GROMACS .gro file of C-alpha atoms in nm:
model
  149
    1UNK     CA    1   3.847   6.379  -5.509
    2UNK     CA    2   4.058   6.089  -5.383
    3UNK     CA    3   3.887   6.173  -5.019
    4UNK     CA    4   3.532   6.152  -5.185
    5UNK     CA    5   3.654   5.789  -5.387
    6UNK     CA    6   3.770   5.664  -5.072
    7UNK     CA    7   3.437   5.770  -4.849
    8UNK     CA    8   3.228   5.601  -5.078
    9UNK     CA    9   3.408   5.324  -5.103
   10UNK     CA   10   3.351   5.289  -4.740
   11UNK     CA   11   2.994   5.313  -4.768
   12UNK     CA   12   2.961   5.035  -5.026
   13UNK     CA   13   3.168   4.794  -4.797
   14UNK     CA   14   2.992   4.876  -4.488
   15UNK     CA   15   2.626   4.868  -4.666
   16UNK     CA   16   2.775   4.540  -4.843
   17UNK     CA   17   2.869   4.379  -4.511
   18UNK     CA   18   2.530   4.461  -4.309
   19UNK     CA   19   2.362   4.355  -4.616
   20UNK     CA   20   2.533   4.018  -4.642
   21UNK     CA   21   2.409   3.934  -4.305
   22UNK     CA   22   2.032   4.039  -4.409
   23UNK     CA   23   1.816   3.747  -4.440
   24UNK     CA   24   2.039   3.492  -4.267
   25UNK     CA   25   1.864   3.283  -3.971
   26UNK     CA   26   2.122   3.176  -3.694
   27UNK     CA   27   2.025   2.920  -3.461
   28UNK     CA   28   2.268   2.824  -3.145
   29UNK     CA   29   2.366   2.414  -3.191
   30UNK     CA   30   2.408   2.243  -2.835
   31UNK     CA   31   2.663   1.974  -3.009
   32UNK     CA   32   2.961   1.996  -3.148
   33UNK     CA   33   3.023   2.108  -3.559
   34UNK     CA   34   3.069   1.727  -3.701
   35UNK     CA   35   2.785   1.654  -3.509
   36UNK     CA   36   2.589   1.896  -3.613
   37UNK     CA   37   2.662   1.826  -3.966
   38UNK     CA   38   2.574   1.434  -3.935
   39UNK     CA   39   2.269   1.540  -3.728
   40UNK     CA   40   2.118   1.789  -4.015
   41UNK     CA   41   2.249   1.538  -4.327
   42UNK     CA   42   2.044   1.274  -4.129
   43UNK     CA   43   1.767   1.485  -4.067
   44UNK     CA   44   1.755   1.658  -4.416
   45UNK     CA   45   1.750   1.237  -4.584
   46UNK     CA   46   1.487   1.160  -4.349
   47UNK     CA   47   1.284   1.451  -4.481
   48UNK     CA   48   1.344   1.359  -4.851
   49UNK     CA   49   1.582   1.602  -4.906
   50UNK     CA   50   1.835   1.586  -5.178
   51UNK     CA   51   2.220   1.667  -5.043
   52UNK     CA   52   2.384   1.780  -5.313
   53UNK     CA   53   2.724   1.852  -5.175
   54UNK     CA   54   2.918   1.869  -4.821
   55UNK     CA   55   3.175   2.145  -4.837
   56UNK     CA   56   3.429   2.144  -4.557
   57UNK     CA   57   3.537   2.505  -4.592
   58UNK     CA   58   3.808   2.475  -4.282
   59UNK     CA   59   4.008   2.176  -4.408
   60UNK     CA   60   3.990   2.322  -4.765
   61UNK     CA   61   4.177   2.639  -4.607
   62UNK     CA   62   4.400   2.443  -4.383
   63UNK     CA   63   4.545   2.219  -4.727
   64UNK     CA   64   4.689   2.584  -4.799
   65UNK     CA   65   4.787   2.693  -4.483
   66UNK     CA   66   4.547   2.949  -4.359
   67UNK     CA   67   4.380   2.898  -4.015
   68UNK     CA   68   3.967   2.844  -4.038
   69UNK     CA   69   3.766   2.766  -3.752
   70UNK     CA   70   3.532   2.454  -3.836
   71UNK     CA   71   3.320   2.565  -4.082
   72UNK     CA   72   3.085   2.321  -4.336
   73UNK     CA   73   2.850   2.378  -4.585
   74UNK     CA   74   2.572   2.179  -4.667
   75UNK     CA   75   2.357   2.210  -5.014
   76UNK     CA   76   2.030   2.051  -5.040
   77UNK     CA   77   1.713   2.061  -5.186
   78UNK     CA   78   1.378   1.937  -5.280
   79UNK     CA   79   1.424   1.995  -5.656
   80UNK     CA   80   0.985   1.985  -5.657
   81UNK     CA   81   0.956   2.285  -5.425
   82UNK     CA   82   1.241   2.483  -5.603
   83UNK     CA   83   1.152   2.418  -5.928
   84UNK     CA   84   0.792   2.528  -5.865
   85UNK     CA   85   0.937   2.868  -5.659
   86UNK     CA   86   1.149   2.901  -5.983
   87UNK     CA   87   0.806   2.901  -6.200
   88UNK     CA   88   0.734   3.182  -5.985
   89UNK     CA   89   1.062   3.383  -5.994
   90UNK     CA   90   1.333   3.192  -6.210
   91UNK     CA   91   1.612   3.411  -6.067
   92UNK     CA   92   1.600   3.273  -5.751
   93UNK     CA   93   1.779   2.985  -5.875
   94UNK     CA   94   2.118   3.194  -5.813
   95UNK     CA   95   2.020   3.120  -5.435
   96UNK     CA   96   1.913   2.768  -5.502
   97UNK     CA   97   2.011   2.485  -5.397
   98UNK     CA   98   1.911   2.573  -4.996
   99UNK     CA   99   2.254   2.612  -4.790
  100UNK     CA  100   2.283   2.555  -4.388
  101UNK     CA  101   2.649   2.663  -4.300
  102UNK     CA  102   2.768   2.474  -3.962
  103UNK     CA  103   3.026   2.660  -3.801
  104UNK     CA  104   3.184   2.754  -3.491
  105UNK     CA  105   3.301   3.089  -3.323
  106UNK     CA  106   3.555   3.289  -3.189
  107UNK     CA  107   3.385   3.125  -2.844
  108UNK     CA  108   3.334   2.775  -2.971
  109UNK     CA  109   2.971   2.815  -2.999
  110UNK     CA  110   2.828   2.585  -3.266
  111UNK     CA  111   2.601   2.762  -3.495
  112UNK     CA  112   2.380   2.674  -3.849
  113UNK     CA  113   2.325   2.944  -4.058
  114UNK     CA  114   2.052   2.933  -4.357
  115UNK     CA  115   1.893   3.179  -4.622
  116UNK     CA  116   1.552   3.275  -4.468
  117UNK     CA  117   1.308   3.229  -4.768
  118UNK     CA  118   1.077   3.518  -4.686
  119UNK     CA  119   1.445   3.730  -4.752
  120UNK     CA  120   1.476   3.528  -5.107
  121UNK     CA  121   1.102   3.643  -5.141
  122UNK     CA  122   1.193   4.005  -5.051
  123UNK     CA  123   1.509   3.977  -5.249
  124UNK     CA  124   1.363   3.857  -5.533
  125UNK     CA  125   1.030   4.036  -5.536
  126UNK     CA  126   0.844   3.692  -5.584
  127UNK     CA  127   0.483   3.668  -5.624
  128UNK     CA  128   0.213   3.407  -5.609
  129UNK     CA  129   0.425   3.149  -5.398
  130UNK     CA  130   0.278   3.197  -5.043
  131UNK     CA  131   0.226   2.863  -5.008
  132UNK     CA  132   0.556   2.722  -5.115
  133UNK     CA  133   0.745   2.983  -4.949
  134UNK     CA  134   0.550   2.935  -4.613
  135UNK     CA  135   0.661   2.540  -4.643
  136UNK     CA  136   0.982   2.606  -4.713
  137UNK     CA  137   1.031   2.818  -4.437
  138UNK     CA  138   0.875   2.586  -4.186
  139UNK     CA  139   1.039   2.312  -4.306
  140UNK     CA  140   1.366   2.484  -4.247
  141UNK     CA  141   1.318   2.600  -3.939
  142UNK     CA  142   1.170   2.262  -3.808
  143UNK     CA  143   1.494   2.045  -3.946
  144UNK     CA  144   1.729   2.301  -3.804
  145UNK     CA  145   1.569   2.267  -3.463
  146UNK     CA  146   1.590   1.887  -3.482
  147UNK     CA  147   1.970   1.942  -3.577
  148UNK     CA  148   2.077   2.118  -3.323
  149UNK     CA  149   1.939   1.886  -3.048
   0.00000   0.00000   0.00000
């Protein structure tokens, strides 16, 4: 019985972690992480884009001793667009604000990550927001390649 616990407790992490990577767009960066994160904070104001917050996750874990590579979180929004995707779906609001994580690797390769909305669509099961969704994701993937530059 123990063996059968401990199997499926496997299967949940390993279905967990492939999971928690579905729906996540990764795009290289040719600059370093702090410049990354200016670059996108610029590019997101320019756009009209609300920044919430700027979350330095790695100097966070180094004020209690633990060893992160750079890694930052940005949270932003257009509080128009998300409200009206919320009209459509209002739990999507657990993945709203829009996050880009900056980060860099094992190899020093600078990356953003983001949500892909056409996952939050899946994810959510929402309906009747084509358009918005459609902006959304262009408008994300059209900032992210200006950051990364």
């Amino acid at each position: 019985m123990k063996r059968f616990v401990f199997t499926v407790l496997v299967m949940l992490v390993s279905v967990s972690s492939a999971y928690a990577v579905e729906g996540m767009v990764k795009v290289k960066s040719a600059l370093t992480v702090d410049e990354t994160v200016n670059k996108m904070q610029a590019v997101l104001e320019e756009k009209g884009m609300t920044i919430f917050n700027r979350i330095n996750h790695s100097d966070a874990a180094h004020k209690v001793g633990i060893n992160l590579s750079e890694t930052v979180l940005l949270i932003f929004g257009n509080p128009k667009a998300g409200s009206l995707l919320m009209q459509c779906q209002q739990e999507v609001a657990i993945d709203l604000p829009l996050k880009a994580l900056i980060w860099k690797d094992e190899k020093d390769q600078v990356w953003i990550s983001y949500s892909d909305p056409r996952y939050l669509e899946q994810k959510y099961n929402i309906k009747g927001c084509e358009t918005i969704l459609s902006k959304m994701e262009k408008g994300l993937q059209g900032m992210v390649k200006l950051a990364v530059k």
